[in-house]
PDB file of C-alpha atoms and ligand atoms in Angstrom:
ATOM      1  CA  MET A   1     104.671 -79.823   6.998  1.00 81.00           C
ATOM      2  CA  THR A   2     103.958 -75.941   7.718  1.00 87.00           C
ATOM      3  CA  LEU A   3     105.442 -73.860  10.413  1.00 87.00           C
ATOM      4  CA  ASP A   4     102.090 -74.232  12.267  1.00 89.00           C
ATOM      5  CA  ASP A   5     102.948 -78.078  12.403  1.00 92.00           C
ATOM      6  CA  ILE A   6     106.204 -77.094  14.480  1.00 96.00           C
ATOM      7  CA  GLN A   7     105.281 -77.689  18.216  1.00 95.00           C
ATOM      8  CA  GLN A   8     108.029 -79.909  19.656  1.00 97.00           C
ATOM      9  CA  ILE A   9     111.882 -78.803  19.219  1.00 98.00           C
ATOM     10  CA  ALA A  10     114.763 -80.875  20.130  1.00 98.00           C
ATOM     11  CA  VAL A  11     118.445 -79.317  20.522  1.00 98.00           C
ATOM     12  CA  ILE A  12     121.237 -81.436  20.272  1.00 98.00           C
ATOM     13  CA  GLY A  13     124.239 -79.990  22.436  1.00 98.00           C
ATOM     14  CA  ALA A  14     123.665 -77.726  25.311  1.00 98.00           C
ATOM     15  CA  GLY A  15     127.033 -75.789  25.083  1.00 98.00           C
ATOM     16  CA  LEU A  16     127.318 -72.191  24.131  1.00 98.00           C
ATOM     17  CA  MET A  17     125.173 -72.165  21.039  1.00 98.00           C
ATOM     18  CA  GLY A  18     122.814 -75.152  22.113  1.00 98.00           C
ATOM     19  CA  HIS A  19     121.865 -73.643  25.409  1.00 98.00           C
ATOM     20  CA  GLY A  20     121.234 -70.139  23.740  1.00 98.00           C
ATOM     21  CA  ILE A  21     118.866 -72.030  20.958  1.00 98.00           C
ATOM     22  CA  ALA A  22     117.012 -73.854  23.255  1.00 98.00           C
ATOM     23  CA  GLN A  23     116.358 -70.913  25.043  1.00 98.00           C
ATOM     24  CA  GLU A  24     115.192 -68.922  22.410  1.00 98.00           C
ATOM     25  CA  PHE A  25     112.822 -71.499  21.201  1.00 98.00           C
ATOM     26  CA  ALA A  26     111.373 -72.034  24.655  1.00 98.00           C
ATOM     27  CA  PHE A  27     111.149 -68.328  25.447  1.00 97.00           C
ATOM     28  CA  ALA A  28     108.783 -67.751  22.389  1.00 96.00           C
ATOM     29  CA  GLY A  29     106.519 -70.497  23.567  1.00 96.00           C
ATOM     30  CA  TYR A  30     107.664 -74.174  22.000  1.00 97.00           C
ATOM     31  CA  GLN A  31     108.212 -76.903  23.798  1.00 98.00           C
ATOM     32  CA  VAL A  32     112.052 -77.797  23.582  1.00 98.00           C
ATOM     33  CA  HIS A  33     114.134 -80.925  24.326  1.00 98.00           C
ATOM     34  CA  LEU A  34     117.657 -80.212  25.038  1.00 98.00           C
ATOM     35  CA  HIS A  35     120.010 -83.099  25.006  1.00 98.00           C
ATOM     36  CA  ASP A  36     124.141 -83.319  25.675  1.00 98.00           C
ATOM     37  CA  VAL A  37     126.307 -86.292  26.452  1.00 98.00           C
ATOM     38  CA  SER A  38     125.663 -86.321  30.104  1.00 98.00           C
ATOM     39  CA  GLN A  39     123.088 -85.061  32.737  1.00 98.00           C
ATOM     40  CA  ALA A  40     125.718 -82.789  34.039  1.00 98.00           C
ATOM     41  CA  GLN A  41     126.148 -81.237  30.786  1.00 98.00           C
ATOM     42  CA  VAL A  42     122.421 -80.974  30.458  1.00 98.00           C
ATOM     43  CA  ASP A  43     122.120 -79.063  33.656  1.00 98.00           C
ATOM     44  CA  ALA A  44     124.981 -76.521  32.888  1.00 98.00           C
ATOM     45  CA  GLY A  45     123.400 -75.417  29.931  1.00 98.00           C
ATOM     46  CA  MET A  46     119.857 -75.429  31.800  1.00 98.00           C
ATOM     47  CA  GLU A  47     121.592 -73.201  34.452  1.00 98.00           C
ATOM     48  CA  ARG A  48     122.942 -70.893  31.551  1.00 98.00           C
ATOM     49  CA  ILE A  49     119.590 -70.396  30.385  1.00 98.00           C
ATOM     50  CA  ARG A  50     118.359 -69.540  34.077  1.00 97.00           C
ATOM     51  CA  ASP A  51     121.007 -66.989  34.222  1.00 98.00           C
ATOM     52  CA  ASN A  52     120.512 -65.322  30.956  1.00 98.00           C
ATOM     53  CA  LEU A  53     116.663 -64.945  31.715  1.00 98.00           C
ATOM     54  CA  GLN A  54     117.721 -63.659  35.067  1.00 98.00           C
ATOM     55  CA  VAL A  55     119.426 -60.821  33.024  1.00 98.00           C
ATOM     56  CA  PHE A  56     116.401 -60.087  30.817  1.00 97.00           C
ATOM     57  CA  VAL A  57     114.643 -59.739  33.716  1.00 97.00           C
ATOM     58  CA  GLU A  58     116.931 -57.204  35.226  1.00 98.00           C
ATOM     59  CA  ASN A  59     116.891 -55.093  32.346  1.00 98.00           C
ATOM     60  CA  ASP A  60     112.986 -55.399  31.865  1.00 97.00           C
ATOM     61  CA  LEU A  61     112.953 -57.595  28.828  1.00 96.00           C
ATOM     62  CA  ALA A  62     111.084 -60.228  30.540  1.00 96.00           C
ATOM     63  CA  GLY A  63     108.582 -60.526  33.344  1.00 95.00           C
ATOM     64  CA  PRO A  64     109.725 -62.449  36.701  1.00 94.00           C
ATOM     65  CA  ASP A  65     107.202 -65.041  35.865  1.00 95.00           C
ATOM     66  CA  GLN A  66     108.984 -65.832  32.380  1.00 95.00           C
ATOM     67  CA  ILE A  67     111.953 -67.136  33.767  1.00 95.00           C
ATOM     68  CA  ASP A  68     109.963 -70.513  35.349  1.00 95.00           C
ATOM     69  CA  GLU A  69     107.529 -70.793  32.383  1.00 97.00           C
ATOM     70  CA  THR A  70     110.419 -70.611  30.069  1.00 98.00           C
ATOM     71  CA  LEU A  71     112.400 -73.179  32.074  1.00 97.00           C
ATOM     72  CA  GLY A  72     109.093 -75.315  32.603  1.00 98.00           C
ATOM     73  CA  ARG A  73     108.932 -75.442  28.859  1.00 98.00           C
ATOM     74  CA  ILE A  74     112.574 -76.923  28.520  1.00 98.00           C
ATOM     75  CA  HIS A  75     113.045 -80.768  29.073  1.00 98.00           C
ATOM     76  CA  GLY A  76     116.371 -82.027  29.436  1.00 98.00           C
ATOM     77  CA  SER A  77     117.734 -85.327  28.620  1.00 98.00           C
ATOM     78  CA  ASP A  78     120.895 -87.373  28.385  1.00 98.00           C
ATOM     79  CA  GLN A  79     119.089 -89.679  25.926  1.00 98.00           C
ATOM     80  CA  LEU A  80     119.127 -88.924  22.544  1.00 98.00           C
ATOM     81  CA  GLU A  81     115.985 -91.110  21.639  1.00 98.00           C
ATOM     82  CA  THR A  82     113.990 -89.383  24.552  1.00 97.00           C
ATOM     83  CA  VAL A  83     114.520 -86.214  23.050  1.00 97.00           C
ATOM     84  CA  GLY A  84     114.186 -87.179  19.345  1.00 97.00           C
ATOM     85  CA  ARG A  85     111.097 -89.539  19.448  1.00 96.00           C
ATOM     86  CA  GLU A  86     108.377 -86.657  19.534  1.00 94.00           C
ATOM     87  CA  ALA A  87     110.491 -83.719  17.951  1.00 98.00           C
ATOM     88  CA  ASP A  88     108.958 -81.787  14.840  1.00 98.00           C
ATOM     89  CA  PHE A  89     112.270 -80.156  14.345  1.00 98.00           C
ATOM     90  CA  VAL A  90     115.659 -80.827  15.437  1.00 98.00           C
ATOM     91  CA  ILE A  91     118.558 -78.331  15.768  1.00 98.00           C
ATOM     92  CA  GLU A  92     122.133 -80.168  15.995  1.00 98.00           C
ATOM     93  CA  ALA A  93     125.012 -78.035  17.998  1.00 98.00           C
ATOM     94  CA  VAL A  94     127.338 -80.667  18.844  1.00 98.00           C
ATOM     95  CA  ILE A  95     131.030 -79.637  18.457  1.00 98.00           C
ATOM     96  CA  GLU A  96     132.155 -78.884  14.754  1.00 98.00           C
ATOM     97  CA  ASN A  97     133.397 -82.443  13.982  1.00 98.00           C
ATOM     98  CA  LEU A  98     131.846 -83.885  10.781  1.00 98.00           C
ATOM     99  CA  PRO A  99     131.871 -87.513  11.556  1.00 98.00           C
ATOM    100  CA  LEU A 100     130.312 -86.504  14.909  1.00 98.00           C
ATOM    101  CA  LYS A 101     127.579 -84.595  13.207  1.00 98.00           C
ATOM    102  CA  GLN A 102     127.094 -87.344  10.670  1.00 98.00           C
ATOM    103  CA  GLU A 103     126.760 -90.039  13.411  1.00 98.00           C
ATOM    104  CA  VAL A 104     124.323 -87.955  15.469  1.00 98.00           C
ATOM    105  CA  PHE A 105     122.220 -87.434  12.423  1.00 98.00           C
ATOM    106  CA  ARG A 106     122.265 -91.050  11.229  1.00 98.00           C
ATOM    107  CA  GLN A 107     121.118 -92.141  14.949  1.00 98.00           C
ATOM    108  CA  LEU A 108     118.296 -89.048  14.736  1.00 98.00           C
ATOM    109  CA  ASP A 109     117.153 -90.502  11.393  1.00 98.00           C
ATOM    110  CA  GLN A 110     116.488 -93.745  13.098  1.00 98.00           C
ATOM    111  CA  ILE A 111     114.859 -92.290  16.202  1.00 98.00           C
ATOM    112  CA  CYS A 112     112.507 -89.335  14.920  1.00 98.00           C
ATOM    113  CA  PRO A 113     109.301 -89.541  12.818  1.00 97.00           C
ATOM    114  CA  PRO A 114     109.674 -89.531   9.163  1.00 97.00           C
ATOM    115  CA  ARG A 115     108.120 -85.792   9.243  1.00 96.00           C
ATOM    116  CA  THR A 116     111.059 -84.639  11.349  1.00 97.00           C
ATOM    117  CA  ILE A 117     113.323 -82.201   9.841  1.00 97.00           C
ATOM    118  CA  LEU A 118     116.978 -82.398  10.870  1.00 98.00           C
ATOM    119  CA  ALA A 119     118.999 -78.928  10.933  1.00 98.00           C
ATOM    120  CA  SER A 120     122.364 -78.153  11.981  1.00 98.00           C
ATOM    121  CA  ASN A 121     124.003 -74.991  13.253  1.00 98.00           C
ATOM    122  CA  THR A 122     127.496 -75.980  11.845  1.00 98.00           C
ATOM    123  CA  THR A 123     129.665 -73.113  10.942  1.00 98.00           C
ATOM    124  CA  ALA A 124     131.436 -74.851   7.930  1.00 97.00           C
ATOM    125  CA  GLN A 125     130.186 -78.077   7.175  1.00 97.00           C
ATOM    126  CA  MET A 126     128.172 -78.729   3.859  1.00 96.00           C
ATOM    127  CA  PRO A 127     124.533 -79.905   5.467  1.00 94.00           C
ATOM    128  CA  SER A 128     124.271 -82.340   2.319  1.00 94.00           C
ATOM    129  CA  GLN A 129     127.602 -84.151   4.185  1.00 97.00           C
ATOM    130  CA  ILE A 130     126.205 -84.054   7.707  1.00 98.00           C
ATOM    131  CA  GLY A 131     122.903 -85.862   6.498  1.00 97.00           C
ATOM    132  CA  ALA A 132     124.505 -88.075   4.285  1.00 96.00           C
ATOM    133  CA  PHE A 133     123.629 -91.379   6.323  1.00 96.00           C
ATOM    134  CA  THR A 134     120.035 -90.393   6.651  1.00 98.00           C
ATOM    135  CA  GLN A 135     117.112 -91.658   4.595  1.00 97.00           C
ATOM    136  CA  ARG A 136     115.508 -87.993   4.520  1.00 96.00           C
ATOM    137  CA  GLN A 137     117.805 -86.259   2.432  1.00 93.00           C
ATOM    138  CA  ASP A 138     114.362 -83.789   1.472  1.00 94.00           C
ATOM    139  CA  LYS A 139     114.363 -83.183   5.386  1.00 96.00           C
ATOM    140  CA  ILE A 140     118.138 -81.946   6.089  1.00 97.00           C
TER     141      ILE A 140
HETATM  142  N1  NAD B 201     130.486 -70.660  19.058  1.00 50.24           N
HETATM  143  C1  NAD B 201     129.963 -70.011  18.097  1.00 50.24           C
HETATM  144  O1  NAD B 201     130.222 -68.801  17.948  1.00 50.24           O
HETATM  145  C2  NAD B 201     129.315 -70.577  17.126  1.00 50.24           C
HETATM  146  C3  NAD B 201     128.630 -69.766  16.139  1.00 50.24           C
HETATM  147  C4  NAD B 201     127.865 -70.419  15.109  1.00 50.24           C
HETATM  148  C5  NAD B 201     128.090 -71.808  15.059  1.00 50.24           C
HETATM  149  N2  NAD B 201     128.729 -72.413  15.874  1.00 50.24           N
HETATM  150  C6  NAD B 201     128.549 -73.732  15.440  1.00 50.24           C
HETATM  151  O2  NAD B 201     127.861 -74.548  16.738  1.00 50.24           O
HETATM  152  C7  NAD B 201     128.057 -75.975  16.629  1.00 50.24           C
HETATM  153  C8  NAD B 201     128.157 -75.933  18.636  1.00 50.24           C
HETATM  154  O3  NAD B 201     129.342 -74.976  18.868  1.00 50.24           O
HETATM  155  P1  NAD B 201     129.246 -74.402  20.339  1.00 50.24           P
HETATM  156  O4  NAD B 201     130.238 -73.113  20.366  1.00 50.24           O
HETATM  157  O5  NAD B 201     128.351 -74.705  21.311  1.00 50.24           O
HETATM  158  O6  NAD B 201     130.252 -75.590  21.113  1.00 50.24           O
HETATM  159  P2  NAD B 201     130.301 -76.043  22.496  1.00 50.24           P
HETATM  160  O7  NAD B 201     131.590 -76.785  22.873  1.00 50.24           O
HETATM  161  O8  NAD B 201     130.052 -74.960  23.523  1.00 50.24           O
HETATM  162  O9  NAD B 201     129.041 -77.246  22.730  1.00 50.24           O
HETATM  163  C9  NAD B 201     128.882 -78.281  22.049  1.00 50.24           C
HETATM  164  C10 NAD B 201     128.229 -79.294  23.207  1.00 50.24           C
HETATM  165  O10 NAD B 201     127.986 -80.462  22.255  1.00 50.24           O
HETATM  166  C11 NAD B 201     128.180 -81.306  23.145  1.00 50.24           C
HETATM  167  N3  NAD B 201     128.354 -82.896  22.562  1.00 50.24           N
HETATM  168  C12 NAD B 201     129.471 -83.092  21.939  1.00 50.24           C
HETATM  169  N4  NAD B 201     129.283 -84.515  21.679  1.00 50.24           N
HETATM  170  C13 NAD B 201     127.856 -84.612  21.758  1.00 50.24           C
HETATM  171  C14 NAD B 201     126.819 -85.682  21.057  1.00 50.24           C
HETATM  172  N5  NAD B 201     127.308 -86.740  20.577  1.00 50.24           N
HETATM  173  N6  NAD B 201     125.478 -85.769  21.600  1.00 50.24           N
HETATM  174  C15 NAD B 201     124.941 -84.451  22.394  1.00 50.24           C
HETATM  175  N7  NAD B 201     126.113 -83.529  22.644  1.00 50.24           N
HETATM  176  C16 NAD B 201     127.291 -83.651  22.485  1.00 50.24           C
HETATM  177  C17 NAD B 201     129.160 -81.109  24.064  1.00 50.24           C
HETATM  178  O11 NAD B 201     129.124 -81.883  25.275  1.00 50.24           O
HETATM  179  C18 NAD B 201     128.831 -79.580  24.546  1.00 50.24           C
HETATM  180  O12 NAD B 201     128.087 -79.205  25.442  1.00 50.24           O
HETATM  181  C19 NAD B 201     129.591 -76.072  16.327  1.00 50.24           C
HETATM  182  O13 NAD B 201     129.188 -76.948  15.134  1.00 50.24           O
HETATM  183  C20 NAD B 201     129.817 -74.921  16.093  1.00 50.24           C
HETATM  184  O14 NAD B 201     130.759 -74.552  14.711  1.00 50.24           O
HETATM  185  C21 NAD B 201     129.023 -71.997  16.869  1.00 50.24           C
END
């Protein structure tokens, strides 16, 4: 896979880091699938993104049209399967808990196509440990 093959991004966790990661990819033109444990958490992440983009506009860092264009590229879901099944590149940004991250990666390994790269925004965990229960050690 080359960089050009990456079109669909999935972000797992719509909290402080996840909403910002989703925003950056969508602002850059990627299709982004944003997941959290509930629709309320997904919606909260989308609201934060809308607020951030509004600040961009107020500071002439983006045009007004870019708010809706960027939000239009972000597809939220509380279903991991929905966000993972088409993803070329996944970034996990759930809370800093190794067993939880391992379980998320185990599920993503079953949901995502074989080509999909699984990445983590972890602060301090070893990527090899996070991906220990997947069958794609070369794509972690
Ligand atoms: N906050 C920072 O400054 C910072 C900086 C670098 C790295 N990180 C790392 O980024 C990751 C996320 O941190 P954060 O600050 O965004 O945390 P956060 O608590 O703001 O967000 C975490 C989100 O993960 C969601 N979540 C929990 N379990 C989930 C699951 N099973 N599936 C999907 N979503 C789930 C929560 O509902 C929450 O919205 C952590 O690993 C953290 O160590 C954080």
